[in-house]
């Protein structure tokens, strides 16, 4: 993005969670009924929505975030952290009735972790509150969201994005198997990792054979949605046609990402 003014850039709207991550360093994870002494505690700004917005801001992008924090010190820290990264934070709502969301993460000596997420103010991001931000949706070119806010809000956002003809990108994390059927045709880009894709499809992804079977299921689902055959490209950047656009600039088609090296496209994606 070097050399471009923000006014010349595509505008990115992130709708999602803001959490304060509390990281506990421990020798081992306690079993039920066990009390252990921790080695240390640190706090880090987090939340899947905030992380997306922060990354775009640090890259110099024109980015705005819609979300909710509590009327507390953590909420103030998270908002200031995003603003310092160049994120437009004017659409962050401070909710006096709920604390800022928090993720409690304990990490053992091996680097293995367990995480408990307290939604807090993130649960206050309702469809009604989102609809008040219609101007932000219309301002954007790309909309990014995740699943740490109420699913009704995610669905309403997808409807708004489709009506406004915006590119809708879903990071389906934390993954859940009960996503409403209405949501999928409204998504332009979905990017689950291997584990998340297993939850979404209800199929294992531990071996190459399982992944191939899971790919086939995704392709069939995509074809059912769009009503025509789906083109498959492995290792996109190596094998894609020379006139193909970078993945994140593709527009109104169905792209389901099973990882960094595979994508599924419907016909016409090169013209998007």
Coordinates of C-alpha atoms in Angstrom, one line a residue:
X1 CA 0.0 0.0 0.0
X2 CA 3.1 2.2 0.0
X3 CA 2.7 5.3 -2.1
X4 CA -1.1 5.4 -2.0
X5 CA -3.2 7.9 -0.1
X6 CA -6.1 6.4 1.9
X7 CA -8.6 8.1 -0.3
X8 CA -7.4 6.0 -3.2
X9 CA -7.6 2.7 -1.3
X10 CA -10.4 0.2 -1.1
X11 CA -12.2 0.7 2.2
X12 CA -12.4 -2.2 4.7
X13 CA -15.1 -2.5 7.3
X14 CA -14.6 -4.9 10.2
X15 CA -17.5 -5.9 12.3
X16 CA -16.7 -8.1 15.2
X17 CA -15.3 -8.7 18.7
X18 CA -12.9 -6.8 20.9
X19 CA -11.4 -8.6 23.8
X20 CA -8.7 -8.1 26.4
X21 CA -6.5 -11.2 26.4
X22 CA -5.3 -12.3 29.9
X23 CA -2.4 -14.7 29.4
X24 CA -1.4 -16.9 32.3
X25 CA 2.0 -18.7 32.2
X26 CA 1.8 -22.1 34.0
X27 CA 4.0 -25.2 34.3
X28 CA 1.1 -27.5 33.4
X29 CA -2.7 -27.2 32.9
X30 CA -4.5 -28.0 36.2
X31 CA -6.8 -31.0 36.3
X32 CA -10.3 -30.6 37.9
X33 CA -9.9 -30.0 41.6
X34 CA -6.2 -29.0 41.3
X35 CA -4.8 -25.7 42.4
X36 CA -1.4 -24.6 40.9
X37 CA 0.8 -21.6 41.2
X38 CA 1.2 -19.6 37.9
X39 CA 4.5 -18.2 36.7
X40 CA 3.2 -14.9 35.4
X41 CA 0.4 -12.9 33.8
X42 CA 0.3 -10.5 30.9
X43 CA -2.4 -8.6 29.1
X44 CA -2.7 -8.1 25.4
X45 CA -5.3 -6.4 23.2
X46 CA -7.2 -9.0 21.2
X47 CA -10.5 -10.2 19.8
X48 CA -10.8 -11.6 16.3
X49 CA -12.5 -8.5 15.0
X50 CA -10.0 -6.2 16.6
X51 CA -7.1 -8.3 15.3
X52 CA -8.3 -8.1 11.8
X53 CA -8.8 -4.3 11.9
X54 CA -5.4 -3.8 13.6
X55 CA -3.6 -5.8 10.9
X56 CA -5.3 -3.8 8.1
X57 CA -4.5 -0.5 9.9
X58 CA -0.8 -1.4 10.5
X59 CA -0.5 -2.2 6.7
X60 CA -1.7 1.3 6.0
X61 CA -5.2 0.4 4.9
X62 CA -8.4 2.5 5.2
X63 CA -10.2 0.5 7.8
X64 CA -13.1 1.1 10.3
X65 CA -14.4 -1.2 13.0
X66 CA -17.9 -1.7 14.4
X67 CA -18.0 -3.4 17.8
X68 CA -18.8 -3.0 21.4
X69 CA -16.7 -2.6 24.6
X70 CA -17.6 -1.9 28.2
X71 CA -17.4 1.4 29.9
X72 CA -14.2 0.3 31.6
X73 CA -10.5 0.6 31.4
X74 CA -10.1 -2.4 29.2
X75 CA -12.5 -0.9 26.7
X76 CA -10.5 2.3 26.6
X77 CA -7.2 0.5 26.1
X78 CA -8.5 -1.6 23.2
X79 CA -10.0 1.5 21.5
X80 CA -6.8 3.5 21.9
X81 CA -4.7 0.6 20.6
X82 CA -6.7 0.4 17.4
X83 CA -6.6 4.1 16.9
X84 CA -2.8 4.1 17.2
X85 CA -2.7 1.5 14.4
X86 CA -4.7 3.8 12.1
X87 CA -8.1 2.2 12.6
X88 CA -11.2 4.4 12.5
X89 CA -12.8 3.7 15.9
X90 CA -15.7 6.0 15.8
X91 CA -18.2 3.1 15.4
X92 CA -17.1 1.4 18.6
X93 CA -19.9 1.5 21.1
X94 CA -19.2 1.7 24.8
X95 CA -21.8 -0.2 26.7
X96 CA -22.3 0.7 30.4
X97 CA -24.3 -2.5 31.1
X98 CA -21.6 -5.0 30.2
X99 CA -17.8 -5.4 30.8
X100 CA -15.4 -5.5 27.9
X101 CA -15.0 -9.0 26.5
X102 CA -12.1 -11.0 27.8
X103 CA -10.2 -14.1 26.8
X104 CA -8.4 -16.0 29.6
X105 CA -5.5 -18.0 28.1
X106 CA -3.3 -20.4 30.1
X107 CA -0.1 -21.5 28.4
X108 CA 2.1 -24.3 29.7
X109 CA 5.8 -24.9 29.4
X110 CA 5.2 -26.9 26.1
X111 CA 3.4 -23.9 24.6
X112 CA 0.0 -25.7 24.7
X113 CA -2.9 -23.5 25.7
X114 CA -6.5 -23.5 26.7
X115 CA -8.8 -20.5 26.2
X116 CA -12.0 -19.3 27.9
X117 CA -13.7 -16.4 26.2
X118 CA -16.1 -14.2 28.1
X119 CA -18.2 -12.3 25.5
X120 CA -19.1 -9.4 27.7
X121 CA -20.0 -6.3 25.6
X122 CA -19.5 -8.2 22.4
X123 CA -22.9 -9.8 23.0
X124 CA -24.4 -6.3 22.9
X125 CA -23.7 -6.0 19.2
X126 CA -27.3 -6.7 18.1
X127 CA -28.9 -6.5 14.7
X128 CA -30.6 -3.3 15.8
X129 CA -27.3 -1.7 16.8
X130 CA -25.8 -2.8 13.5
X131 CA -28.5 -1.3 11.4
X132 CA -27.7 2.1 12.9
X133 CA -24.3 1.8 11.2
X134 CA -25.8 1.5 7.7
X135 CA -23.6 4.4 6.6
X136 CA -20.5 2.5 7.5
X137 CA -21.6 -0.5 5.4
X138 CA -22.3 1.8 2.4
X139 CA -18.9 3.5 2.9
X140 CA -17.0 0.2 2.6
X141 CA -15.8 -1.9 -0.3
X142 CA -15.0 -5.0 1.7
X143 CA -16.6 -6.2 4.9
X144 CA -14.9 -8.7 7.3
X145 CA -16.5 -10.5 10.2
X146 CA -16.1 -13.5 12.4
X147 CA -18.3 -15.6 14.8
X148 CA -17.4 -14.0 18.2
X149 CA -20.5 -11.8 18.1
X150 CA -24.2 -12.9 18.0
X151 CA -25.0 -15.0 14.9
X152 CA -28.2 -13.0 14.3
X153 CA -25.9 -10.0 13.9
X154 CA -23.6 -11.8 11.5
X155 CA -26.6 -12.8 9.4
X156 CA -28.0 -9.3 9.4
X157 CA -24.6 -7.9 8.3
X158 CA -24.4 -10.4 5.4
X159 CA -27.9 -9.3 4.3
X160 CA -26.9 -5.6 4.5
X161 CA -23.6 -6.4 2.6
X162 CA -25.5 -8.2 -0.2
X163 CA -28.1 -5.4 -0.5
X164 CA -25.3 -2.8 -0.7
X165 CA -23.3 -5.0 -3.2
X166 CA -20.3 -5.2 -1.0
X167 CA -17.7 -8.1 -0.8
X168 CA -18.5 -10.1 2.3
X169 CA -15.7 -12.0 4.0
X170 CA -16.3 -14.5 6.8
X171 CA -13.7 -16.0 9.1
X172 CA -15.9 -18.8 10.6
X173 CA -14.1 -18.8 14.0
X174 CA -14.9 -20.0 16.5
X175 CA -16.4 -22.6 14.2
X176 CA -19.9 -23.9 14.8
X177 CA -21.9 -26.5 13.0
X178 CA -25.3 -24.8 13.3
X179 CA -24.7 -21.8 11.0
X180 CA -28.0 -20.8 9.3
X181 CA -28.4 -22.0 5.7
X182 CA -29.4 -18.5 4.7
X183 CA -25.9 -17.2 5.5
X184 CA -23.9 -19.2 3.0
X185 CA -25.2 -17.7 -0.3
X186 CA -24.6 -14.2 1.2
X187 CA -20.9 -14.8 1.8
X188 CA -18.4 -14.0 -1.0
X189 CA -15.2 -15.4 0.8
X190 CA -15.1 -17.9 3.6
X191 CA -11.7 -18.8 5.0
X192 CA -11.9 -21.7 7.6
X193 CA -8.7 -23.4 8.7
X194 CA -8.5 -27.2 8.7
X195 CA -10.1 -27.7 12.1
X196 CA -12.9 -25.2 11.4
X197 CA -13.7 -26.7 8.1
X198 CA -14.0 -30.1 9.8
X199 CA -16.6 -28.6 12.2
X200 CA -18.5 -26.8 9.3
X201 CA -18.7 -30.0 7.2
X202 CA -19.0 -32.5 10.0
X203 CA -16.1 -34.5 8.5
X204 CA -12.6 -35.3 9.8
X205 CA -9.5 -33.6 8.3
X206 CA -6.7 -35.6 10.0
X207 CA -5.4 -37.4 6.9
X208 CA -4.9 -36.6 3.2
X209 CA -7.8 -39.0 2.3
X210 CA -10.1 -37.3 4.8
X211 CA -9.2 -33.8 3.5
X212 CA -9.9 -35.0 -0.1
X213 CA -13.3 -36.3 1.0
X214 CA -14.0 -33.1 2.8
X215 CA -13.0 -31.1 -0.3
X216 CA -15.5 -33.1 -2.4
X217 CA -18.3 -32.3 0.1
X218 CA -17.5 -28.6 0.0
X219 CA -17.5 -28.6 -3.8
X220 CA -20.9 -30.4 -3.9
X221 CA -22.3 -27.8 -1.4
X222 CA -21.0 -24.9 -3.5
X223 CA -22.5 -26.4 -6.6
X224 CA -25.8 -26.8 -4.9
X225 CA -25.7 -23.1 -3.8
X226 CA -24.8 -21.6 -7.2
X227 CA -26.5 -24.2 -9.4
X228 CA -23.5 -24.8 -11.7
X229 CA -20.1 -26.6 -11.7
X230 CA -17.4 -25.2 -9.5
X231 CA -13.8 -24.8 -10.7
X232 CA -11.1 -26.0 -8.3
X233 CA -7.6 -24.4 -8.2
X234 CA -4.9 -25.9 -6.0
X235 CA -1.9 -23.7 -5.1
X236 CA -3.7 -20.6 -6.4
X237 CA -0.7 -18.4 -6.9
X238 CA 1.2 -21.0 -8.8
X239 CA -1.5 -22.4 -11.1
X240 CA -4.0 -19.6 -11.5
X241 CA -4.3 -18.0 -15.0
X242 CA -2.0 -15.0 -15.5
X243 CA -5.0 -12.7 -15.7
X244 CA -6.4 -13.9 -12.4
X245 CA -6.9 -11.2 -9.7
X246 CA -5.3 -11.7 -6.2
X247 CA -7.6 -13.8 -4.0
X248 CA -8.6 -11.0 -1.6
X249 CA -9.7 -8.7 -4.5
X250 CA -12.1 -11.2 -6.0
X251 CA -15.7 -10.1 -5.9
X252 CA -19.1 -11.5 -6.3
X253 CA -18.5 -15.2 -6.4
X254 CA -18.3 -18.0 -3.9
X255 CA -14.8 -18.7 -2.6
X256 CA -14.3 -21.3 0.2
X257 CA -10.8 -21.5 1.5
X258 CA -9.6 -24.7 3.1
X259 CA -6.2 -23.2 3.7
X260 CA -3.6 -20.9 2.2
X261 CA -3.1 -23.2 -0.8
X262 CA -6.5 -24.2 -2.0
X263 CA -9.6 -22.2 -3.2
X264 CA -12.9 -23.1 -4.8
X265 CA -14.3 -20.7 -7.5
X266 CA -17.6 -20.6 -9.4
X267 CA -17.4 -19.8 -13.1
X268 CA -17.1 -16.1 -13.8
X269 CA -14.7 -15.4 -10.9
X270 CA -12.1 -14.0 -13.3
X271 CA -14.6 -11.3 -14.4
X272 CA -15.5 -10.4 -10.8

